[in-house]
CSV table of C-alpha atoms and ligand atoms in Angstrom, one decimal:
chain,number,residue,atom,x,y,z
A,9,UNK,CA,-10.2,-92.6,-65.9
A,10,UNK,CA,-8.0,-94.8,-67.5
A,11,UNK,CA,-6.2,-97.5,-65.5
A,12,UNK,CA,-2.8,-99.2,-65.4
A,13,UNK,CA,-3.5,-101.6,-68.1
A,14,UNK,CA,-5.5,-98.8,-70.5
A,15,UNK,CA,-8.9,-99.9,-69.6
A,16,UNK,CA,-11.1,-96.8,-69.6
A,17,UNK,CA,-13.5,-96.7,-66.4
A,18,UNK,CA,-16.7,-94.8,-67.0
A,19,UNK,CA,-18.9,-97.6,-65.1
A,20,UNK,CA,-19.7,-97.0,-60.8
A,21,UNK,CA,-21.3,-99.5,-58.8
A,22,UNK,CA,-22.6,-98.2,-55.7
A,23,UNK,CA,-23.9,-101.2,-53.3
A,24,UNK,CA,-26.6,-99.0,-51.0
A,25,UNK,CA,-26.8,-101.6,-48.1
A,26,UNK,CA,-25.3,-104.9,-47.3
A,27,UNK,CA,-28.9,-105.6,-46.1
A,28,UNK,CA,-31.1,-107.8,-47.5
A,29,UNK,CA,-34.6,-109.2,-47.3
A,30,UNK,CA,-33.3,-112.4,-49.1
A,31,UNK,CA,-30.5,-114.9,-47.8
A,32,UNK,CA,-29.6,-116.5,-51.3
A,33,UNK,CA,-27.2,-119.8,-50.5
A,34,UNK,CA,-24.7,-118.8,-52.5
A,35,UNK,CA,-24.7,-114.8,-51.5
A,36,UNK,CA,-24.4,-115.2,-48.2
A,37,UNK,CA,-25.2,-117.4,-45.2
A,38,UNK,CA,-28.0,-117.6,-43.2
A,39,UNK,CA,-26.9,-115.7,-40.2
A,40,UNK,CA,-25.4,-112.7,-41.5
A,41,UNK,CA,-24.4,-109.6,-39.9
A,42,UNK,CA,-23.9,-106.4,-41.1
A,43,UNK,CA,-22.5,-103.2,-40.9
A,44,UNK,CA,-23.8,-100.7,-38.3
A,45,UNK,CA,-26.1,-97.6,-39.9
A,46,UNK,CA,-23.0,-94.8,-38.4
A,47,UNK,CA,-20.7,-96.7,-41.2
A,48,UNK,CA,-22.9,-96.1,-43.9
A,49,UNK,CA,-22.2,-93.5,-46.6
A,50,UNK,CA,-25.2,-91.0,-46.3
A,51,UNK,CA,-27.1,-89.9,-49.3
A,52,UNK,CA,-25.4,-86.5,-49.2
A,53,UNK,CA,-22.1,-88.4,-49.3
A,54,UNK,CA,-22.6,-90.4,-51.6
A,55,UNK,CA,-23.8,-87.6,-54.1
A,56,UNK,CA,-20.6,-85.7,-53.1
A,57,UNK,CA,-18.6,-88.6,-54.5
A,58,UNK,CA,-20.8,-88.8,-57.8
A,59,UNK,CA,-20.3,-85.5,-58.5
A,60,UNK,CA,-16.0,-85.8,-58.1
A,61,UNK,CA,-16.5,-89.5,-60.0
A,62,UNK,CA,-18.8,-87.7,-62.6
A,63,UNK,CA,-16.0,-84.9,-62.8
A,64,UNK,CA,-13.4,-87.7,-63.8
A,65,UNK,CA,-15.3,-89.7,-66.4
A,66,UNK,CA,-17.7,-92.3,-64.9
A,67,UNK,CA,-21.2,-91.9,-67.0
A,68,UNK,CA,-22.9,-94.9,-65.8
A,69,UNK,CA,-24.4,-95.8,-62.0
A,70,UNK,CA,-25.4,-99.1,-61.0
A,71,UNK,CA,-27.6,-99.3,-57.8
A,72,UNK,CA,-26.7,-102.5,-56.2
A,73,UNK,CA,-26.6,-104.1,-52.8
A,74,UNK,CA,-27.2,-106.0,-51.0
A,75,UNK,CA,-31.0,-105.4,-51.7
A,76,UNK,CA,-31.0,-101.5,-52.8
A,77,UNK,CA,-34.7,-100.9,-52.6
A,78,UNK,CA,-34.9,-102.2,-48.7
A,79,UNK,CA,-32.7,-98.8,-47.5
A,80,UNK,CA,-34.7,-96.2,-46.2
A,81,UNK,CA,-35.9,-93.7,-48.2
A,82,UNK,CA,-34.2,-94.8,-51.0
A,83,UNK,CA,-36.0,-92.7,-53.4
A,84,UNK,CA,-34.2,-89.7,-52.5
A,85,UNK,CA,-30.8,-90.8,-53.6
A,86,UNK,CA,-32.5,-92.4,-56.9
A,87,UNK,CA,-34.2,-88.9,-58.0
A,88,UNK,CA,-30.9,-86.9,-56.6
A,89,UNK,CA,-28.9,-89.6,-59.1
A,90,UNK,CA,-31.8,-89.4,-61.8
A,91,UNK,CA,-31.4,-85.8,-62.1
A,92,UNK,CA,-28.0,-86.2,-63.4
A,93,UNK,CA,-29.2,-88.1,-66.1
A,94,UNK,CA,-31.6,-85.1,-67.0
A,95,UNK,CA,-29.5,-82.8,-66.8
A,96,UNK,CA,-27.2,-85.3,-69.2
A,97,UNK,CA,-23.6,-85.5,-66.5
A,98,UNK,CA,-24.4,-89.2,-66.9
A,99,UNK,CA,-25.5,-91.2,-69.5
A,100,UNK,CA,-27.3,-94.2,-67.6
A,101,UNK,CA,-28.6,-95.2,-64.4
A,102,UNK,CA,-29.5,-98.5,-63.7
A,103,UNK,CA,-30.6,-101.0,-60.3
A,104,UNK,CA,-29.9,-104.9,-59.7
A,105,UNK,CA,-32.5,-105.8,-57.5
A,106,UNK,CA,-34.1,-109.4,-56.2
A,107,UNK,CA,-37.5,-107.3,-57.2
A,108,UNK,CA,-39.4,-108.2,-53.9
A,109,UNK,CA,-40.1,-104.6,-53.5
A,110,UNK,CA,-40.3,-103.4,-57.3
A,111,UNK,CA,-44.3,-103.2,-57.4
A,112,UNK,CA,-43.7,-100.5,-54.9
A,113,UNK,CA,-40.9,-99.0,-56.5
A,114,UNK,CA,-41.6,-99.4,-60.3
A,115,UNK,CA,-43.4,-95.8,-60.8
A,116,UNK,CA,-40.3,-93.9,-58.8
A,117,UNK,CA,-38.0,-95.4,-60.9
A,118,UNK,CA,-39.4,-94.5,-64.0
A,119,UNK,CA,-40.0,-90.8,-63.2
A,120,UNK,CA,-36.5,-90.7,-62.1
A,121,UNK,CA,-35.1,-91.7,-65.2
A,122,UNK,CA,-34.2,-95.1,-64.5
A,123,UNK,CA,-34.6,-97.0,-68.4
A,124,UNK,CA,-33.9,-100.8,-67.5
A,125,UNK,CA,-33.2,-102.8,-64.5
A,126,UNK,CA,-31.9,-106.3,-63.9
A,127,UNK,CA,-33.7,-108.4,-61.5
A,128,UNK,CA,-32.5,-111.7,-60.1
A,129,UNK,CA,-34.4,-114.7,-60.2
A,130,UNK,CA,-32.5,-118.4,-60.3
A,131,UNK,CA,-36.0,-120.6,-60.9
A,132,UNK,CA,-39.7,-119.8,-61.5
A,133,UNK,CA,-40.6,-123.1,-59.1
A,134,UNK,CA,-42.0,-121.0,-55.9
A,135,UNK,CA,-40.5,-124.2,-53.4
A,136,UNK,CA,-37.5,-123.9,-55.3
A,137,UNK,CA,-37.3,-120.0,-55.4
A,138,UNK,CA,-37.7,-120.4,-51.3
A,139,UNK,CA,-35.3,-122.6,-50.8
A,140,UNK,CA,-32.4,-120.6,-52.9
A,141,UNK,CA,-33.5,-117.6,-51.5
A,142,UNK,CA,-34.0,-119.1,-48.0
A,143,UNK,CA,-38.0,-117.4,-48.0
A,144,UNK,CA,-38.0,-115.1,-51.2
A,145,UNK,CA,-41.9,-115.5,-52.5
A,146,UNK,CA,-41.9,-115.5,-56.0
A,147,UNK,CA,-45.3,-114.1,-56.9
A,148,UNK,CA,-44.3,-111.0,-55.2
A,149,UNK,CA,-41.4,-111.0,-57.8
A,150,UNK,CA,-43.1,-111.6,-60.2
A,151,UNK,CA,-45.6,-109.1,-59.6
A,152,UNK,CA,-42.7,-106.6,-58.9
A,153,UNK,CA,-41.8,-107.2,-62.4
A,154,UNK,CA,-45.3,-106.6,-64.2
A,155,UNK,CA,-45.4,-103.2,-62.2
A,156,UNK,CA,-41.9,-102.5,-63.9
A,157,UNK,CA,-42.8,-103.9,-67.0
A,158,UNK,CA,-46.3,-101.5,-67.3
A,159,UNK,CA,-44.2,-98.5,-66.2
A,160,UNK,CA,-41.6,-99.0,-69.4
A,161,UNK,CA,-39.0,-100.5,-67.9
A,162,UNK,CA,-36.6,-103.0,-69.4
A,163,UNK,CA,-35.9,-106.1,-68.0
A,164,UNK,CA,-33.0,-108.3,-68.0
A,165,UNK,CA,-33.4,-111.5,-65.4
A,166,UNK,CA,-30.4,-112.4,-64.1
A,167,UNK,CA,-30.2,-116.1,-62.9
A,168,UNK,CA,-27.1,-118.2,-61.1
A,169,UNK,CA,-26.2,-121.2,-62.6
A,170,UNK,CA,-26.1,-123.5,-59.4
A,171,UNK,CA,-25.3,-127.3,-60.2
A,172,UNK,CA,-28.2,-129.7,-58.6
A,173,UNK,CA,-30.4,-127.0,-58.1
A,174,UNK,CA,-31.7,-125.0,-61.2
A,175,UNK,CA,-30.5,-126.5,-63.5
A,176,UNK,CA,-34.1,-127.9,-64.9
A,177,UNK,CA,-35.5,-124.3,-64.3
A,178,UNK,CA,-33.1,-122.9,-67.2
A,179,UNK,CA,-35.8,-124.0,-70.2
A,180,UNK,CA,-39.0,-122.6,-68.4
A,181,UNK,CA,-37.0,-119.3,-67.6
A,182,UNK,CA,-36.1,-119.1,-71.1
A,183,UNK,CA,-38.9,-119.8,-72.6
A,184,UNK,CA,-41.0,-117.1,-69.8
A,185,UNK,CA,-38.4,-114.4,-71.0
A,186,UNK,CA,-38.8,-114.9,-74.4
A,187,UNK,CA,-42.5,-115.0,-73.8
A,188,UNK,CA,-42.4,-110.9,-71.6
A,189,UNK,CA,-39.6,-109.6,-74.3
A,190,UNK,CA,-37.1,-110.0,-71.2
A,191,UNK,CA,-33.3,-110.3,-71.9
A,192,UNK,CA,-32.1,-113.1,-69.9
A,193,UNK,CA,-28.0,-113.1,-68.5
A,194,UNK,CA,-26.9,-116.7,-66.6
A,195,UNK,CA,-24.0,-116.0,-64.1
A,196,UNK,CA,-21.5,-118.4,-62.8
A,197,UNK,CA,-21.2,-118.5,-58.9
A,198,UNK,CA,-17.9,-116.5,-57.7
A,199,UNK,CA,-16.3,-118.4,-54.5
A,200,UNK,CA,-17.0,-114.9,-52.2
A,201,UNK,CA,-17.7,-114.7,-49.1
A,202,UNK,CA,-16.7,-117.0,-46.0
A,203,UNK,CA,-19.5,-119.2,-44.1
A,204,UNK,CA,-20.9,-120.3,-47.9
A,205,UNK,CA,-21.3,-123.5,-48.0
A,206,UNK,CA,-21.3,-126.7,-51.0
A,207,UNK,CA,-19.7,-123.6,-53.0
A,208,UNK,CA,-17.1,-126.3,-55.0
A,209,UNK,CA,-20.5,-128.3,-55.1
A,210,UNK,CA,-22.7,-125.7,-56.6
A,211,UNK,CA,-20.4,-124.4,-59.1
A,212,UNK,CA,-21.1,-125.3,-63.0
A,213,UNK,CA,-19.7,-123.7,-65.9
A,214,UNK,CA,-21.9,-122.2,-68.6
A,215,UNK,CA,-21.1,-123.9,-70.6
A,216,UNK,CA,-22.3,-127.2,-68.7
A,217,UNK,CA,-25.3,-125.8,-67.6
A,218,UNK,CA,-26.8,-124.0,-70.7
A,219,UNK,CA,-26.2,-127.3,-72.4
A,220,UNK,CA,-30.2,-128.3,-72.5
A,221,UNK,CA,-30.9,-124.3,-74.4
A,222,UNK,CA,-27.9,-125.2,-77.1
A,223,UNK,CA,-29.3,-129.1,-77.3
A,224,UNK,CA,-32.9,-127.5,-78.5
A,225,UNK,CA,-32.0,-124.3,-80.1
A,226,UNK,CA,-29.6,-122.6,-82.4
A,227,UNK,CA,-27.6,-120.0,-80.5
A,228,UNK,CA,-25.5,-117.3,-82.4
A,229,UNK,CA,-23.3,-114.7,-81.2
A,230,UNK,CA,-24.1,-111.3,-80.7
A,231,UNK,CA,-21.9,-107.8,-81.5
A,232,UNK,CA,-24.3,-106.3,-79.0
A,233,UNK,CA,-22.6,-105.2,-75.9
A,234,UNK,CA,-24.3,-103.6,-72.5
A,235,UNK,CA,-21.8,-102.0,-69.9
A,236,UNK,CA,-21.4,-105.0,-68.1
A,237,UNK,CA,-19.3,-108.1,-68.3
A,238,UNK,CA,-21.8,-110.4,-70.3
A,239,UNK,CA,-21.5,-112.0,-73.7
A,240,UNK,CA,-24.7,-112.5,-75.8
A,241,UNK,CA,-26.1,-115.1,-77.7
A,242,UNK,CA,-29.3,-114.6,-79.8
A,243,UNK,CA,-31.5,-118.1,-79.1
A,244,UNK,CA,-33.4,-119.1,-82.5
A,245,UNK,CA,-36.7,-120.2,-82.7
A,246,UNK,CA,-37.4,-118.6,-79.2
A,247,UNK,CA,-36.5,-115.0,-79.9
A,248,UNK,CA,-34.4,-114.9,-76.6
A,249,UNK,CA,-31.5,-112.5,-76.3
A,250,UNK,CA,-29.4,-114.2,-73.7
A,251,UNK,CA,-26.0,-112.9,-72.4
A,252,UNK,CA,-23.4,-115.3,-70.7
A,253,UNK,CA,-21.0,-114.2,-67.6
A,254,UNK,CA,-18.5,-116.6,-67.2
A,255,UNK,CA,-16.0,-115.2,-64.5
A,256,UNK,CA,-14.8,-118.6,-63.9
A,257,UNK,CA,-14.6,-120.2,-67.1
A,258,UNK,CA,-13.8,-117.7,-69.6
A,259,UNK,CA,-12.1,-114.4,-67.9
A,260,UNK,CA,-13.6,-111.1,-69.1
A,261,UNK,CA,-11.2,-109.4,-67.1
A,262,UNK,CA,-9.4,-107.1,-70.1
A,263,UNK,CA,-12.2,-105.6,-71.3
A,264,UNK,CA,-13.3,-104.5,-67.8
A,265,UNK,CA,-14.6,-100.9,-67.4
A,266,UNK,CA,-16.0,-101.0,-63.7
A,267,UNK,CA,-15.4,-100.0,-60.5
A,268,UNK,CA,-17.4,-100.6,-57.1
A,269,UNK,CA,-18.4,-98.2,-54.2
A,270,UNK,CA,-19.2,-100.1,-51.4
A,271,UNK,CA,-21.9,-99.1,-48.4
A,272,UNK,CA,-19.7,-98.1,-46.0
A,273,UNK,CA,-17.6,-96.0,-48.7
A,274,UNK,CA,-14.7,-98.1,-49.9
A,275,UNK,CA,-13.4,-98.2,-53.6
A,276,UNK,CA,-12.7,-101.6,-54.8
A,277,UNK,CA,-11.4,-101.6,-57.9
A,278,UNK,CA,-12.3,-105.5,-58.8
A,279,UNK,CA,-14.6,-108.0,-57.5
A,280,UNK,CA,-11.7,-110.8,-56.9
A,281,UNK,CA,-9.4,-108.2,-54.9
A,282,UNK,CA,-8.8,-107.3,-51.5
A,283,UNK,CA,-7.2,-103.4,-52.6
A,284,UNK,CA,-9.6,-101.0,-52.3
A,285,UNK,CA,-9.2,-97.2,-50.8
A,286,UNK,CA,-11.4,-95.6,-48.3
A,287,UNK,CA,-13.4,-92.4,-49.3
A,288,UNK,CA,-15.1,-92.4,-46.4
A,289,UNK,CA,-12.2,-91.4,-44.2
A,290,UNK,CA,-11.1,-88.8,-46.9
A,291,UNK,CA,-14.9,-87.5,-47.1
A,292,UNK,CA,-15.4,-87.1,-43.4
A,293,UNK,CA,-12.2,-86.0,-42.5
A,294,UNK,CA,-10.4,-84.8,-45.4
A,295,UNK,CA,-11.4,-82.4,-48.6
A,296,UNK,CA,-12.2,-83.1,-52.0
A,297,UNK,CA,-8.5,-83.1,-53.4
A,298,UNK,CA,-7.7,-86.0,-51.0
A,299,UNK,CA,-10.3,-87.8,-52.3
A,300,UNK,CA,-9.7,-86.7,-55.9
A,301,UNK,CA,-5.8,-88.2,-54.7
A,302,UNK,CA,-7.2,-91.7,-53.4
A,303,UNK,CA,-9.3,-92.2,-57.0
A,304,UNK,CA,-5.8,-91.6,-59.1
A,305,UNK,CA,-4.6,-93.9,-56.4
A,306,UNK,CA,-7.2,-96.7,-56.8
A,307,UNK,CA,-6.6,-96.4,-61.2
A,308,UNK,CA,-3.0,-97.7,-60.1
A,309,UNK,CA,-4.4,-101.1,-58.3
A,310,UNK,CA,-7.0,-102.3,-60.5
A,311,UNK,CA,-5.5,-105.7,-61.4
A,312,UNK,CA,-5.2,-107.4,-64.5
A,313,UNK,CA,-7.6,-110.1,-64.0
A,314,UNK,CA,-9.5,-111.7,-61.2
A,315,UNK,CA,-8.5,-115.1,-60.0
A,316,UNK,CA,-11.7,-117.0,-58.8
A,317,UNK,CA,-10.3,-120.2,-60.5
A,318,UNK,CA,-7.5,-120.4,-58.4
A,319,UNK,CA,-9.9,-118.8,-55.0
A,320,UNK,CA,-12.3,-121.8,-55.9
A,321,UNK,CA,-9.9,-125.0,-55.6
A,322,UNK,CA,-8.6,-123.6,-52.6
A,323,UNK,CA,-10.5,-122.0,-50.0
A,324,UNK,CA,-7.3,-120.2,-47.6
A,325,UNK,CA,-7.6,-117.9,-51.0
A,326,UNK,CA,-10.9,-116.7,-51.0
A,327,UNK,CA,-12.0,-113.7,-49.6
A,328,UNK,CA,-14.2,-113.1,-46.9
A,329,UNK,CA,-16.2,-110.2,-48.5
A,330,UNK,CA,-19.6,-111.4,-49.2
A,331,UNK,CA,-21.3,-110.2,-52.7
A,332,UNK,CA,-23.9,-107.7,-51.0
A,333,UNK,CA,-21.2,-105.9,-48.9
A,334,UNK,CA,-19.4,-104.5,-52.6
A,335,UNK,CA,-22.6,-105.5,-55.0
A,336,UNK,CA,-23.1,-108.1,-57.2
B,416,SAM,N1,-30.0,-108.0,-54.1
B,416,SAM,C1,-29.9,-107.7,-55.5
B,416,SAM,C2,-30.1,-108.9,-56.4
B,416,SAM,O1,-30.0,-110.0,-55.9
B,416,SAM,O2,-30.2,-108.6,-57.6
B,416,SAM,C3,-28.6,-107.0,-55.8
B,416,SAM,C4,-27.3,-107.5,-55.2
B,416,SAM,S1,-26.9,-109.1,-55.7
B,416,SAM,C5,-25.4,-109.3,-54.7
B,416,SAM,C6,-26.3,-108.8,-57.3
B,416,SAM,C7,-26.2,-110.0,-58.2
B,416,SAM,O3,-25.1,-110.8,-57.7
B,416,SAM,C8,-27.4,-110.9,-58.2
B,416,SAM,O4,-27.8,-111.2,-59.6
B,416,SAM,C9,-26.9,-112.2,-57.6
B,416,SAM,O5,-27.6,-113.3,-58.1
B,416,SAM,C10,-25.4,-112.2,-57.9
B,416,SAM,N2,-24.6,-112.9,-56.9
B,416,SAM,C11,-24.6,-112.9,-55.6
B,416,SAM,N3,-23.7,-113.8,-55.1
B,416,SAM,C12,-23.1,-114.3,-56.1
B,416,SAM,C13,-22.0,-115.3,-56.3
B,416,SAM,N4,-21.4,-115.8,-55.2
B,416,SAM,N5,-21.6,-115.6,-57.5
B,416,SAM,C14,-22.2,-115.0,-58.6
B,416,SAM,N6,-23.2,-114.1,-58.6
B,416,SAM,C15,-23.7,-113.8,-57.3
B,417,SF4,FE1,-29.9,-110.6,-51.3
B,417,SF4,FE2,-29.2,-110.3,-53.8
B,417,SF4,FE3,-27.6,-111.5,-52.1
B,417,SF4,FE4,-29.9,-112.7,-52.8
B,417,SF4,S1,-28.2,-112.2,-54.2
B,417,SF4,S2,-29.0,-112.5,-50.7
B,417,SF4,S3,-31.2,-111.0,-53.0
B,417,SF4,S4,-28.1,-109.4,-52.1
């Protein structure tokens, strides 16, 4: 699939449910409500769009959310997608998760296929971890990620960079993923969602806040590239591979490859961007062509770039849409 600006797209996110067992501050608020279960995709329908997205190109899955691992009976859509990568009709499947359920999970993952995930975690402080996460307990994470961790899985710890709050936990998270053999990415906050507040307060740029890591270590650039958006740094002295995703200070938008299914079917063909096309209605109501027609459609609105700089110094831009409803 090759868009309007010759970016090829080969990468699906599929957010699973806009539900979550976390309320992170700068996700969402704390009162959050979400969509009803009759407007989610089912597992059957959401296979029945792999298989069309499989037929035009896309060769990696992302399970994302929302929390993906708190949907019911998840496993079954994770073996059904795992045993496309068996049979070799795509190349990777991987899970963003806030890992509160990954002990549980860690051993159906693996048999399924699944080689690395990416958990979140913005501090190792358990007050602190609370408070972001408005009651996220980080010894279950933590636990979560051993299980993965003894079951083969690869780990990459994703962490927000949120001025005033973490910014002393970056050294000890480094230094823990260095310790596990753990990649470690650092995100900017995207102005999403409406009802988030302090989000002009809380933003920092990477550059700002991974300041203390360059002030004690040598950091050189990587080739290495992963499917997503991050840039990568190899920390000296610690042996930390650490990738950078800078949406807000330095755009990534032209060499973007991704596209994003969300829960209750919708294509959205960027992050910053209101266009999107709805499967759903062409699944339930329609045939396979129409939604083979929507997906040509959707190549044509993928915009250039995102603007979050603009959406963050003024907030009548920003859209309402909350990270978990299209997946982080
Ligand atoms: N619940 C899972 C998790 O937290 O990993 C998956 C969904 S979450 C929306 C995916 C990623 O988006 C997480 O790493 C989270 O930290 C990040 N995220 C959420 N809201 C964000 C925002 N406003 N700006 C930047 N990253 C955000
Ligand atoms: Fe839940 Fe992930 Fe959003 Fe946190 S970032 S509230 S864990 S969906």
């Amino acid at each position: 699939m090759i868009d309007g600006f010759g970016r090829n797209i080969d990468y699906l996110r599929i957010s699973v449910t806009d539900r979550c067992n976390f309320r992170c501050t700068y996700c969402m608020p704390e009162k959050q409500s979400f969509l009803p279960h009759i407007d989610l995709l089912t597992y059957d329908e959401i296979m029945t769009l792999v298989e069309r997205f499989v037929q035009h190109g896309i060769r990696k899955i992302r399970l994302t959310g929302g929390e993906p691992l708190v949907r019911r009976d998840i496993g079954i859509l994770i073996a059904a997608l795992g045993a496309h990568v068996q049979q070799g009709t795509l190349e990777e499947l991987t899970l963003t998760t806030n890992g509160s359920r990954l002990a549980e999970f860690a051993p159906l993952l693996a048999s399924a296929g699944v080689k690395r995930i990416n958990v979140s975690m913005d501090t190792l402080d358990a007050a602190n971890f609370r408070n972001i996460s408005r009651g996220g307990n980080i010894d279950t994470v933590l636990a979560g990620i051993d299980a993965a961790r003894a079951h083969g899985l690869d780990i990459k710890i994703n962490m927000v960079a949120l001025k005033g709050e973490n910014e002393d936990a970056l050294l000890p998270m480094a230094s823990y993923c260095a310790e596990h053999g753990f990649d470690l990415t650092l995100i900017e906050t995207m102005p999403l969602g409406s009802g988030v507040a302090e989000r002009e307060q809380n933003y920092i740029s990477l550059d700002s806040f991974a300041a203390p890591l360059r002030a004690r270590y040598n950091l050189h650039p990587l080739a290495h590239k992963s499917a997503g958006p991050a840039r990568y740094w190899q920390v000296e002295g610690l042996g930390l591979r650490l990738g950078l995703i800078t949406p807000m200070s330095h755009n990534f938008c032209d060499q973007c490859n991704r596209i994003r299914l969300t829960t209750d079917g919708k294509i959205y063909m960027c992050l910053g961007s209101e266009l999107h096309v709805d499967l759903r209605k062409a699944l339930r109501e329609g045939s396979p062509q129409d939604v083979d027609h929507l997906l040509k459609t959707a190549l044509r609105l993928k915009p250039q770039r995102h603007d979050f700089e603009a959406q963050l110094a003024k907030p009548e831009l920003r859209l309402a849409r909350h990270m978990n409803a299209t997946g982080g």
